[in-house]
Short mmCIF file of N, CA and C in Angstrom, two decimals:
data_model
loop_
_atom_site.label_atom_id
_atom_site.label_comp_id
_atom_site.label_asym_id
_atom_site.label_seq_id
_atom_site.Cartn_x
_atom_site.Cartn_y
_atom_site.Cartn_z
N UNK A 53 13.15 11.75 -48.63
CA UNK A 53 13.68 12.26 -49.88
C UNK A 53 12.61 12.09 -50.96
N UNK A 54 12.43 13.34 -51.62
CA UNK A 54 11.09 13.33 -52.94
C UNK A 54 11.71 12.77 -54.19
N UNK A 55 11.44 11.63 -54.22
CA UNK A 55 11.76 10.70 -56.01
C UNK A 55 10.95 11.24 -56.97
N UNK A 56 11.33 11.76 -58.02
CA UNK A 56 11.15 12.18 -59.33
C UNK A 56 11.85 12.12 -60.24
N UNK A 57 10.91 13.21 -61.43
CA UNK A 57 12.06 13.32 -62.37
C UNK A 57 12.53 14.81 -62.26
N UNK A 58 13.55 15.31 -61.89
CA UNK A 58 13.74 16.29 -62.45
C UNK A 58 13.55 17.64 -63.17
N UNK A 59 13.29 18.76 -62.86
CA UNK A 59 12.61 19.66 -63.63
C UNK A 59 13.74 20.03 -64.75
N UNK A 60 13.18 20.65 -66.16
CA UNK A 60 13.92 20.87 -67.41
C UNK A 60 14.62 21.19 -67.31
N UNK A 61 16.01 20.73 -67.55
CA UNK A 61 17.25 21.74 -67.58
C UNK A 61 17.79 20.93 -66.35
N UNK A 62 17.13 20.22 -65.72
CA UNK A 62 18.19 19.65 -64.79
C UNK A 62 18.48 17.98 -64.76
N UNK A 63 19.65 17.77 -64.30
CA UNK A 63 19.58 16.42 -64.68
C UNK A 63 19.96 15.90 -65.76
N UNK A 64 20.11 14.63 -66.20
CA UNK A 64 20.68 13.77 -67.33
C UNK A 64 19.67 13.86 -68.37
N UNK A 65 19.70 13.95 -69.69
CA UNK A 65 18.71 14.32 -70.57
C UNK A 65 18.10 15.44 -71.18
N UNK A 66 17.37 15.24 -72.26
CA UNK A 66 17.13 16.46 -73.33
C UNK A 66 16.11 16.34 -73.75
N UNK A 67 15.15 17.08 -74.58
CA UNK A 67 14.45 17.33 -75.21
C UNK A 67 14.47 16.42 -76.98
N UNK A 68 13.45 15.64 -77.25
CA UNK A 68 13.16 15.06 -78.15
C UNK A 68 12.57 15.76 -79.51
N UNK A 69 12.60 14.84 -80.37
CA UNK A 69 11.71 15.93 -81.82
C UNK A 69 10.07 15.96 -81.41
N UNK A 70 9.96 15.51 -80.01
CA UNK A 70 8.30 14.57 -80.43
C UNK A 70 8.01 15.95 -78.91
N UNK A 71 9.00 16.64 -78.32
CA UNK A 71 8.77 17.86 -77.33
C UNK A 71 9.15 16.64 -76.05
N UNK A 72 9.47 15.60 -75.93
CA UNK A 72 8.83 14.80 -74.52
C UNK A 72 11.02 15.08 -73.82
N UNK A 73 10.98 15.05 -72.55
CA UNK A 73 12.20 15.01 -72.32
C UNK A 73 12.62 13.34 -72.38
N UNK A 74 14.00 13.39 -72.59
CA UNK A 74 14.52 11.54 -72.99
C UNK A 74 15.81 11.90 -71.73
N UNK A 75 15.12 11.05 -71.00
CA UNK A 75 16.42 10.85 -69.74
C UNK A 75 16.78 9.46 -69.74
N UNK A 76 18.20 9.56 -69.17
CA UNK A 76 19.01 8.62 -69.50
C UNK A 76 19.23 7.64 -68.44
N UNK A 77 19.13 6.95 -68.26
CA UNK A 77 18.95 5.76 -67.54
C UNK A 77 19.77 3.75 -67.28
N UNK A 78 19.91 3.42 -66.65
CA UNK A 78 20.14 1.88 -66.74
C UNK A 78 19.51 1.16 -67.81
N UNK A 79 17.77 1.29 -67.57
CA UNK A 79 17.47 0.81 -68.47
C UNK A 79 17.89 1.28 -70.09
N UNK A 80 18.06 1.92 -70.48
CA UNK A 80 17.68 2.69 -71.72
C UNK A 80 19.37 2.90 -72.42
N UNK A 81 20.53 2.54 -71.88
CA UNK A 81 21.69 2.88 -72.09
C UNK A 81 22.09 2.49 -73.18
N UNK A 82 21.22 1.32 -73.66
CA UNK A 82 21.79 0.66 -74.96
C UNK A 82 20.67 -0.16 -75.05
N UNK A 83 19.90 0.90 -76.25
CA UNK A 83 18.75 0.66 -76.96
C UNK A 83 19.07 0.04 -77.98
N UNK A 84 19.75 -0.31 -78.56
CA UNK A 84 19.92 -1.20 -79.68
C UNK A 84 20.04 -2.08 -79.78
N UNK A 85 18.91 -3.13 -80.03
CA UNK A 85 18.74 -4.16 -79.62
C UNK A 85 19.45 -5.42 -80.38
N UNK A 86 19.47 -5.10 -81.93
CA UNK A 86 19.50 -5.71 -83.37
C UNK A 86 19.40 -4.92 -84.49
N UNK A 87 20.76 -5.44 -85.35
CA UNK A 87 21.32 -4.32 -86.38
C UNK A 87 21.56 -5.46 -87.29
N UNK A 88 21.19 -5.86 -88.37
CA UNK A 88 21.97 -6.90 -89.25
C UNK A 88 21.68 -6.18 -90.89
N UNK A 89 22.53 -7.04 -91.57
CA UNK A 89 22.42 -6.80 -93.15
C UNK A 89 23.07 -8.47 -93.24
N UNK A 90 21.69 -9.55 -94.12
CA UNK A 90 22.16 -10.84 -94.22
C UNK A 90 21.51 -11.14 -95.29
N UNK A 91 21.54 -12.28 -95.91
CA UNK A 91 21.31 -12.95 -96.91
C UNK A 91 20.30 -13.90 -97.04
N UNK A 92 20.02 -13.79 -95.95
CA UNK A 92 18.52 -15.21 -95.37
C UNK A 92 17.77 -14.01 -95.63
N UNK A 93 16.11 -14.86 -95.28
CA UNK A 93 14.88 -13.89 -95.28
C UNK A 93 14.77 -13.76 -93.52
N UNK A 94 13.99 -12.66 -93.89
CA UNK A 94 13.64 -11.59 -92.61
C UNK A 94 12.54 -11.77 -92.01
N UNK A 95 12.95 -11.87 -90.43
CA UNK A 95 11.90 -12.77 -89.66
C UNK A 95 10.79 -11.12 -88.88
N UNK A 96 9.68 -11.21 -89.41
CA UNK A 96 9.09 -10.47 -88.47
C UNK A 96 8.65 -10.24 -86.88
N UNK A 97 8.79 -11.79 -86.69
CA UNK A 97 8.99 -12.16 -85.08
C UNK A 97 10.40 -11.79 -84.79
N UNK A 98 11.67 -12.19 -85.21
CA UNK A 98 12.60 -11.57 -84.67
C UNK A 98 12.61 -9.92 -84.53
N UNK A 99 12.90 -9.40 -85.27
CA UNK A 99 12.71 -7.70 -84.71
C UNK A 99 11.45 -7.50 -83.88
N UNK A 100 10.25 -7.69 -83.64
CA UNK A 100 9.38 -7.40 -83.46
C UNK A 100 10.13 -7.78 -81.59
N UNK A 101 10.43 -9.11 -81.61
CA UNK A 101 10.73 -10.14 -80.18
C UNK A 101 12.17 -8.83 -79.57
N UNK A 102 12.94 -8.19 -80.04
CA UNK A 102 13.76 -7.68 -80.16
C UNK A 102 13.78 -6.36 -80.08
N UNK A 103 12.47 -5.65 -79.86
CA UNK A 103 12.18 -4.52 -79.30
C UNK A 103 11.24 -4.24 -78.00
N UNK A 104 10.74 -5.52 -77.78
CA UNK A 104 10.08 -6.01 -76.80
C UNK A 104 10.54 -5.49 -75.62
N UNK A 105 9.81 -4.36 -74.11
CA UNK A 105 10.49 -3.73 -73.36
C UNK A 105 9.03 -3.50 -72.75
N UNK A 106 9.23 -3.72 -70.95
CA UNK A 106 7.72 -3.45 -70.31
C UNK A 106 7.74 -1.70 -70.34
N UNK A 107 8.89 -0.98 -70.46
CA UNK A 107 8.47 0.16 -70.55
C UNK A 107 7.97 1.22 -71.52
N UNK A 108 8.03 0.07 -72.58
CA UNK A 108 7.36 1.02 -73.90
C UNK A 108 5.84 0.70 -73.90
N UNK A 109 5.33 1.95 -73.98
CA UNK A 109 3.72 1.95 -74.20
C UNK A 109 3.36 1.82 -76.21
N UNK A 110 4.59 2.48 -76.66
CA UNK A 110 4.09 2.19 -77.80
C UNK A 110 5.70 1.80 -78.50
N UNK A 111 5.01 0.54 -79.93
CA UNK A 111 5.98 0.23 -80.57
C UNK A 111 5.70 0.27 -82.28
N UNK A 112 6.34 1.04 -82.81
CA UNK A 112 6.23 1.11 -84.28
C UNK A 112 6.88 0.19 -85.60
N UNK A 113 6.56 -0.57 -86.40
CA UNK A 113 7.38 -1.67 -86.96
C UNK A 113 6.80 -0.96 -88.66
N UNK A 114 7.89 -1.26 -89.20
CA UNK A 114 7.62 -0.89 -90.68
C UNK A 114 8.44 -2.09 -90.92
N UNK A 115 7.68 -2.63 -92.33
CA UNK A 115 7.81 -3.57 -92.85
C UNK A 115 8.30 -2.99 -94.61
N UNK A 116 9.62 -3.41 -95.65
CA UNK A 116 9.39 -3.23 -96.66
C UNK A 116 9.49 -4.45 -97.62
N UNK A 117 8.40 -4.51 -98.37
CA UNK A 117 8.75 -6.09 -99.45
C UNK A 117 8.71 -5.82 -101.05
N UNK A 118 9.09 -6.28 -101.27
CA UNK A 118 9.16 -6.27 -103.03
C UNK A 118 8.23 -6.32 -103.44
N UNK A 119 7.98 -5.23 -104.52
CA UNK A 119 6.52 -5.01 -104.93
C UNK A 119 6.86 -5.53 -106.26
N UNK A 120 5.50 -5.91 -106.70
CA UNK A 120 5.49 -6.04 -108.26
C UNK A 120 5.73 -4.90 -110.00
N UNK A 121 5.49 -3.79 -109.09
CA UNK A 121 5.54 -2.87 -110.10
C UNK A 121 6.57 -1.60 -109.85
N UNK A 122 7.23 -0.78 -110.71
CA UNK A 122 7.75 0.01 -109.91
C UNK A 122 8.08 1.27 -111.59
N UNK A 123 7.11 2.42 -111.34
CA UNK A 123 7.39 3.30 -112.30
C UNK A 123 6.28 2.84 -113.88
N UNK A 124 5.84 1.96 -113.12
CA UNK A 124 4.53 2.04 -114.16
C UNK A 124 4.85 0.40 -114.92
N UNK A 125 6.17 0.09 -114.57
CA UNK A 125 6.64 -1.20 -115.35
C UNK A 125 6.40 -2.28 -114.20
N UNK A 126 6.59 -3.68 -114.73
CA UNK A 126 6.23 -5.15 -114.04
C UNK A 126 7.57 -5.23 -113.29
N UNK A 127 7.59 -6.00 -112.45
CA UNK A 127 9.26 -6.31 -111.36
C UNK A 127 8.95 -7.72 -111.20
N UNK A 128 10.03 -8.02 -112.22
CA UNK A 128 10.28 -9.28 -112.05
C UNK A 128 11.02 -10.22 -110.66
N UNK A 129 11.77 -9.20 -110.43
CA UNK A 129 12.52 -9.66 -109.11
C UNK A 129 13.61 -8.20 -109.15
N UNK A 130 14.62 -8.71 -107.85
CA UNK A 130 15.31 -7.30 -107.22
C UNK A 130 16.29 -8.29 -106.54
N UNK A 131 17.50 -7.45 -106.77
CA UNK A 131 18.66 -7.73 -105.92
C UNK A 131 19.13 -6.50 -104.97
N UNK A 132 19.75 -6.80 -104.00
CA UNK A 132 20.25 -5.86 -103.01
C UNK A 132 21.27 -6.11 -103.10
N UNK A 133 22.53 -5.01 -102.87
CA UNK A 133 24.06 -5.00 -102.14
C UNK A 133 24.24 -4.12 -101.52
N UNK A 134 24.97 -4.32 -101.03
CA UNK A 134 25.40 -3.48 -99.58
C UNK A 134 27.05 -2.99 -100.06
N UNK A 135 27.32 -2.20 -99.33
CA UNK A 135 28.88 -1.49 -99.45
C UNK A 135 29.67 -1.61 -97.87
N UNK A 136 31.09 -2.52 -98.27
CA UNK A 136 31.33 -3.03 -96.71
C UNK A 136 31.18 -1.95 -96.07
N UNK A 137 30.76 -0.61 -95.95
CA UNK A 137 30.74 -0.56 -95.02
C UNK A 137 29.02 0.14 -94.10
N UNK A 138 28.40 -0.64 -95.34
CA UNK A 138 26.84 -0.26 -94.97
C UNK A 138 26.70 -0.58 -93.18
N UNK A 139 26.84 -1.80 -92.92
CA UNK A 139 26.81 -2.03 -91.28
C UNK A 139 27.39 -0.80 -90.31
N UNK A 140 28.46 -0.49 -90.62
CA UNK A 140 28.76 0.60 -89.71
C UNK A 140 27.73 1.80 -89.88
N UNK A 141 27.44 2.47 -91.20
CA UNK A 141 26.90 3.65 -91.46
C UNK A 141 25.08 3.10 -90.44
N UNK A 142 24.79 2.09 -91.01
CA UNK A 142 23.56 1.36 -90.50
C UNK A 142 23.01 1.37 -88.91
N UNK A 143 24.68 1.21 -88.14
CA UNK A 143 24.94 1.74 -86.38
C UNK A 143 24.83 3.36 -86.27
N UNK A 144 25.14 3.79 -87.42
CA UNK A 144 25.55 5.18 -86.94
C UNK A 144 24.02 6.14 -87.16
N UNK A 145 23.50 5.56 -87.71
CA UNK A 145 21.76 6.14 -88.42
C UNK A 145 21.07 5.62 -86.82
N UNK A 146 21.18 4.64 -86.64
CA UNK A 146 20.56 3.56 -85.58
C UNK A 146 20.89 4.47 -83.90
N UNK A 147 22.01 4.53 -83.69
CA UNK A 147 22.42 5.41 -82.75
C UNK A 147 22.29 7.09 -83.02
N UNK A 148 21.97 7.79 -83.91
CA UNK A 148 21.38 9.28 -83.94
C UNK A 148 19.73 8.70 -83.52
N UNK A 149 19.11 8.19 -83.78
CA UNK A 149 17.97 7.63 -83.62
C UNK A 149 17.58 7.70 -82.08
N UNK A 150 18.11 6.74 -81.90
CA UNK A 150 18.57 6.23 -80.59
C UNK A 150 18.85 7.54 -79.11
N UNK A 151 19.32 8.55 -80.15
CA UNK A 151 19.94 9.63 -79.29
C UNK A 151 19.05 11.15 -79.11
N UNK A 152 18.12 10.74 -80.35
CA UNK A 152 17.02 12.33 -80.38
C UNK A 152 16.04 11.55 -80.28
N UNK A 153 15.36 10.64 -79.79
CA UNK A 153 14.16 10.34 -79.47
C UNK A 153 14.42 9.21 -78.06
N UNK A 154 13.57 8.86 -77.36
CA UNK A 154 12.97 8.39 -76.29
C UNK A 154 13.10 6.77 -76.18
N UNK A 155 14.16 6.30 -76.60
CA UNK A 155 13.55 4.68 -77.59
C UNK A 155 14.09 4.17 -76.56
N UNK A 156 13.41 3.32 -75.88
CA UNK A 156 13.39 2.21 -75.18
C UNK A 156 14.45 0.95 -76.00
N UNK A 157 14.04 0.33 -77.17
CA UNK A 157 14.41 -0.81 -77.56
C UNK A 157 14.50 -0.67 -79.16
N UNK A 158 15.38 -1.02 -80.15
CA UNK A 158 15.36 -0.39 -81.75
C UNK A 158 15.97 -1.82 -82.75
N UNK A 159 15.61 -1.76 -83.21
CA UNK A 159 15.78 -2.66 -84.31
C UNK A 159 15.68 -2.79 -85.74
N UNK A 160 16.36 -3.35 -86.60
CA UNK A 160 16.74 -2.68 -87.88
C UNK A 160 17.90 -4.11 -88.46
N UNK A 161 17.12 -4.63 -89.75
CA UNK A 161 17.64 -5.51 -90.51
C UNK A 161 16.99 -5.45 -92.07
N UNK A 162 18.13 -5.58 -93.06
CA UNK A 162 18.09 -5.48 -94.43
C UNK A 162 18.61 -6.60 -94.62
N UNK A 163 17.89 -6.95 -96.24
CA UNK A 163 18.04 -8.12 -96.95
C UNK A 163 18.78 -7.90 -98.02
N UNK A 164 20.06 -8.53 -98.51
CA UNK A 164 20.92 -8.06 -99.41
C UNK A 164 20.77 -9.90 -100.25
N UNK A 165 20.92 -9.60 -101.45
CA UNK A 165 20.70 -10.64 -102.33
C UNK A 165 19.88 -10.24 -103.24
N UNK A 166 19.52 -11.78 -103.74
CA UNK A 166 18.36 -12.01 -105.03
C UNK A 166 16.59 -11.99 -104.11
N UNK A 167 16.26 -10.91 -104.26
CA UNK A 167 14.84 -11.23 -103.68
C UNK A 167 13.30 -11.43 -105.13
N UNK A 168 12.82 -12.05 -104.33
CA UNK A 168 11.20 -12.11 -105.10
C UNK A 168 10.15 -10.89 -104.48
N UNK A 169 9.18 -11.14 -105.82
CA UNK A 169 8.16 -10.21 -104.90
C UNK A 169 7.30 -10.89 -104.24
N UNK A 170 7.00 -9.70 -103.23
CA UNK A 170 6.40 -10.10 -101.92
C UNK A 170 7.35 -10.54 -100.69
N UNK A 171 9.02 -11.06 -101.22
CA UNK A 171 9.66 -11.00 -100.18
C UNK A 171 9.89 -9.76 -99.04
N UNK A 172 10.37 -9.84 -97.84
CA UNK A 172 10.46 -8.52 -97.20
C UNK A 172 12.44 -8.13 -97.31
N UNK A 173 12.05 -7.02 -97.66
CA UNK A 173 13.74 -6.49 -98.15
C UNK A 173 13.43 -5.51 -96.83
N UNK A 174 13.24 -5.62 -96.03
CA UNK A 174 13.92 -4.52 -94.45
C UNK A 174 12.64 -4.77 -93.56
N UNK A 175 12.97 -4.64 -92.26
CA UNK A 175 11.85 -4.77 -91.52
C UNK A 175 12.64 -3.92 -90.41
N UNK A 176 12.32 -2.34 -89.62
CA UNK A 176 12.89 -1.69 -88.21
C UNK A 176 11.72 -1.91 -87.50
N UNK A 177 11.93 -2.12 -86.40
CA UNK A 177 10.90 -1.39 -85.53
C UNK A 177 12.33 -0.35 -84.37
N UNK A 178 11.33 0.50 -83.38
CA UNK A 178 11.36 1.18 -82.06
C UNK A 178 10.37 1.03 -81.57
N UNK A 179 10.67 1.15 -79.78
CA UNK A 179 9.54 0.96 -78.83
C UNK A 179 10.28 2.41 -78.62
N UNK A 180 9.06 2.83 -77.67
CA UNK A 180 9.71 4.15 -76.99
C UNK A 180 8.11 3.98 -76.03
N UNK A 181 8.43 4.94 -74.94
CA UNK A 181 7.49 4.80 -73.57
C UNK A 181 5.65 5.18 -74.32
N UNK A 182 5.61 6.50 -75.45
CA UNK A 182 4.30 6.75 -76.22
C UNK A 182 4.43 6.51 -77.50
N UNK A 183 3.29 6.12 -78.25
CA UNK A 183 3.10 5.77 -79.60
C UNK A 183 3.45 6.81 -80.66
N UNK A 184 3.79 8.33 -79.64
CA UNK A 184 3.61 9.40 -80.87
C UNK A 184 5.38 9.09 -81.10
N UNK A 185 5.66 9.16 -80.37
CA UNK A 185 7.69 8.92 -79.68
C UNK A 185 7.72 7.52 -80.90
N UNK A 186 7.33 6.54 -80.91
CA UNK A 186 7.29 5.38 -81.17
C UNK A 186 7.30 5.49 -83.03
N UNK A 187 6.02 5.93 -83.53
CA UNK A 187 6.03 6.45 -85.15
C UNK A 187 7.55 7.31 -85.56
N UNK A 188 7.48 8.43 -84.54
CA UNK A 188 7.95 9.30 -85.06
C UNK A 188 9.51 8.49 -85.61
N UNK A 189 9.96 8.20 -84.21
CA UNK A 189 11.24 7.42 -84.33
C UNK A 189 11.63 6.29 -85.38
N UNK A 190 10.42 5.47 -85.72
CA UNK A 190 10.38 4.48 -86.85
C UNK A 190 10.69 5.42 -88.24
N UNK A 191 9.94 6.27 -88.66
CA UNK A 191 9.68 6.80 -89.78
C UNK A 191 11.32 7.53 -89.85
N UNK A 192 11.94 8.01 -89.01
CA UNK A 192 13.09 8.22 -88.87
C UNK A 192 14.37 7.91 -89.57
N UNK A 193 14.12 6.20 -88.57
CA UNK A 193 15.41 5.26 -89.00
C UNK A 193 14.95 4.74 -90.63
N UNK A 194 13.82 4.58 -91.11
CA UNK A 194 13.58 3.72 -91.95
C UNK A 194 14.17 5.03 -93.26
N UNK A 195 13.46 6.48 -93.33
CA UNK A 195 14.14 7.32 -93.89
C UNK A 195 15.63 7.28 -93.58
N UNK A 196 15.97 7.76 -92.74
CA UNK A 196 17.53 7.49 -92.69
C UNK A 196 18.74 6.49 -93.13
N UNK A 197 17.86 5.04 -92.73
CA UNK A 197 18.57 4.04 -93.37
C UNK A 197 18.70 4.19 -94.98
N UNK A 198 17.40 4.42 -95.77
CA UNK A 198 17.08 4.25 -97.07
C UNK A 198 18.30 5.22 -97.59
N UNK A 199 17.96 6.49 -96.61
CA UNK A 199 18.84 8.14 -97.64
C UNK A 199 20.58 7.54 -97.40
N UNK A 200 20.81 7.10 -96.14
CA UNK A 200 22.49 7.50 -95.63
C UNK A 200 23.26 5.69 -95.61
N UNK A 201 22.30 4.80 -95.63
CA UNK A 201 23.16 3.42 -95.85
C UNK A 201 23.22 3.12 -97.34
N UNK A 202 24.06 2.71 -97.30
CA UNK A 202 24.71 2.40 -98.79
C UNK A 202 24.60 1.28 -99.15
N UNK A 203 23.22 0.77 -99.35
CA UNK A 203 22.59 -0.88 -100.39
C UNK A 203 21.87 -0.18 -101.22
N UNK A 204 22.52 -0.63 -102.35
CA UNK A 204 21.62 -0.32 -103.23
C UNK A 204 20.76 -1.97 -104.18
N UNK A 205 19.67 -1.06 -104.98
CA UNK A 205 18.55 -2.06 -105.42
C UNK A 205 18.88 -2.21 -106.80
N UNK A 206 18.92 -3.72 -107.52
CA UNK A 206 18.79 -4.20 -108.73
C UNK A 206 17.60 -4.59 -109.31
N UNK A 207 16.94 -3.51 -109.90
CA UNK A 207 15.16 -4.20 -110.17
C UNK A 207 15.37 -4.83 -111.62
N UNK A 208 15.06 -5.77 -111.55
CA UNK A 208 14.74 -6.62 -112.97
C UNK A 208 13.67 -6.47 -113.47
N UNK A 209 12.99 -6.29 -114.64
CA UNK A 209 11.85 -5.72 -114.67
C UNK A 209 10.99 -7.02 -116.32
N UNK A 210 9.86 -7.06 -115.95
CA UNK A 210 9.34 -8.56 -117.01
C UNK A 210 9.80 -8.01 -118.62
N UNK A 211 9.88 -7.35 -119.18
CA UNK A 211 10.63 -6.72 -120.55
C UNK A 211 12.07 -7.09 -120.57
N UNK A 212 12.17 -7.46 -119.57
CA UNK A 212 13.79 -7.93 -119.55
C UNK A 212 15.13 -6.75 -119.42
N UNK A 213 14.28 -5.21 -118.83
CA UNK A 213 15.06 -4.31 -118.60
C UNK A 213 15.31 -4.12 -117.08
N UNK A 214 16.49 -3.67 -117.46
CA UNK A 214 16.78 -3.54 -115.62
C UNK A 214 16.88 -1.79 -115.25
N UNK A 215 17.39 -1.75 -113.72
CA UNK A 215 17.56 -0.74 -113.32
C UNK A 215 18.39 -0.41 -112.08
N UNK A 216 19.35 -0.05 -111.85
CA UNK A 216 19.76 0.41 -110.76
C UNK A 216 19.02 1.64 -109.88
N UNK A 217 18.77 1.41 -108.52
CA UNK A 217 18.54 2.40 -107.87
C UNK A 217 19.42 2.78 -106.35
N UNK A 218 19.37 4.18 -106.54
CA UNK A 218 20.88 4.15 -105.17
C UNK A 218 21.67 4.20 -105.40
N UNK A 219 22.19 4.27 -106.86
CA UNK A 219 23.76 3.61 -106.69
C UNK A 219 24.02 5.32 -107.32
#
């Protein structure tokens, strides 16, 4: 009996944004490795440990932290909140993800609270089997999370003006 994969159109699986086919598998059934929204700071070894998979050739991690400036003004600091039901919407971004690209292993955590700058307010990664699969899919969730989950940002700014963003 000849082991393969399948020619197009046959078999379990589809076509990706990145052109590669994403077949479905044991391994791969539940790529989601880690989903949180918490109040502690954000471990870059955890997500990173948490997408970890011998079958990904490539893995993409975006990191976001509080910057000092934002719109030409100083940032004093930033708060996050979330809307109960950011976690669910957060699965549901995470799993479209999950479902048009190739991803081996996915991960995805936000920081809700009082942050400083230089703290990290989100850190995703995806593995997926190639690096192009791997970007594409990161740049994805991290857009997606930002546009369709519902935390929004409290920037405090050194003038002592604030700002909502998101909301």
């Amino acid at each position: 009996m000849k082991v393969g994969v399948p020619p197009l159109g046959e078999g379990p699986g589809r076509i990706s944004p990145c052109g590669t086919m994403v077949r479905m598998s044991a391994a791969n059934e539940h790529p989601i490795r880690l989903l949180a929204i918490r109040d502690t700071p954000l471990s870059l070894d955890e997500v990173f440990a948490a997408v970890g998979d011998p079958a990904a050739g490539g893995t993409a991690l975006f990191v976001g932290t509080v910057r000092d400036h934002d719109g030409g003004a100083d940032v004093a600091g930033l708060g996050y909140s979330a809307h109960p039901s950011a976690e669910g919407e957060l699965r549901r971004v995470a799993e479209a993800v999950a479902a048009d690209f190739p991803v081996r292993a996915l991960a995805a955590v936000h920081r809700v609270g009082d942050l400083a700058v230089g703290d990290l307010a989100v850190v995703v990664a995806v593995s997926c089997p190639h690096r192009a699969e791997a970007f594409a899919a990161c740049r994805r969730l991290i857009d997606d999370l930002k546009s369709e989950v519902p935390i929004w940002k409290h920037q405090v700014f050194s003038d002592g003006t604030e700002e909502w963003v998101g909301a």
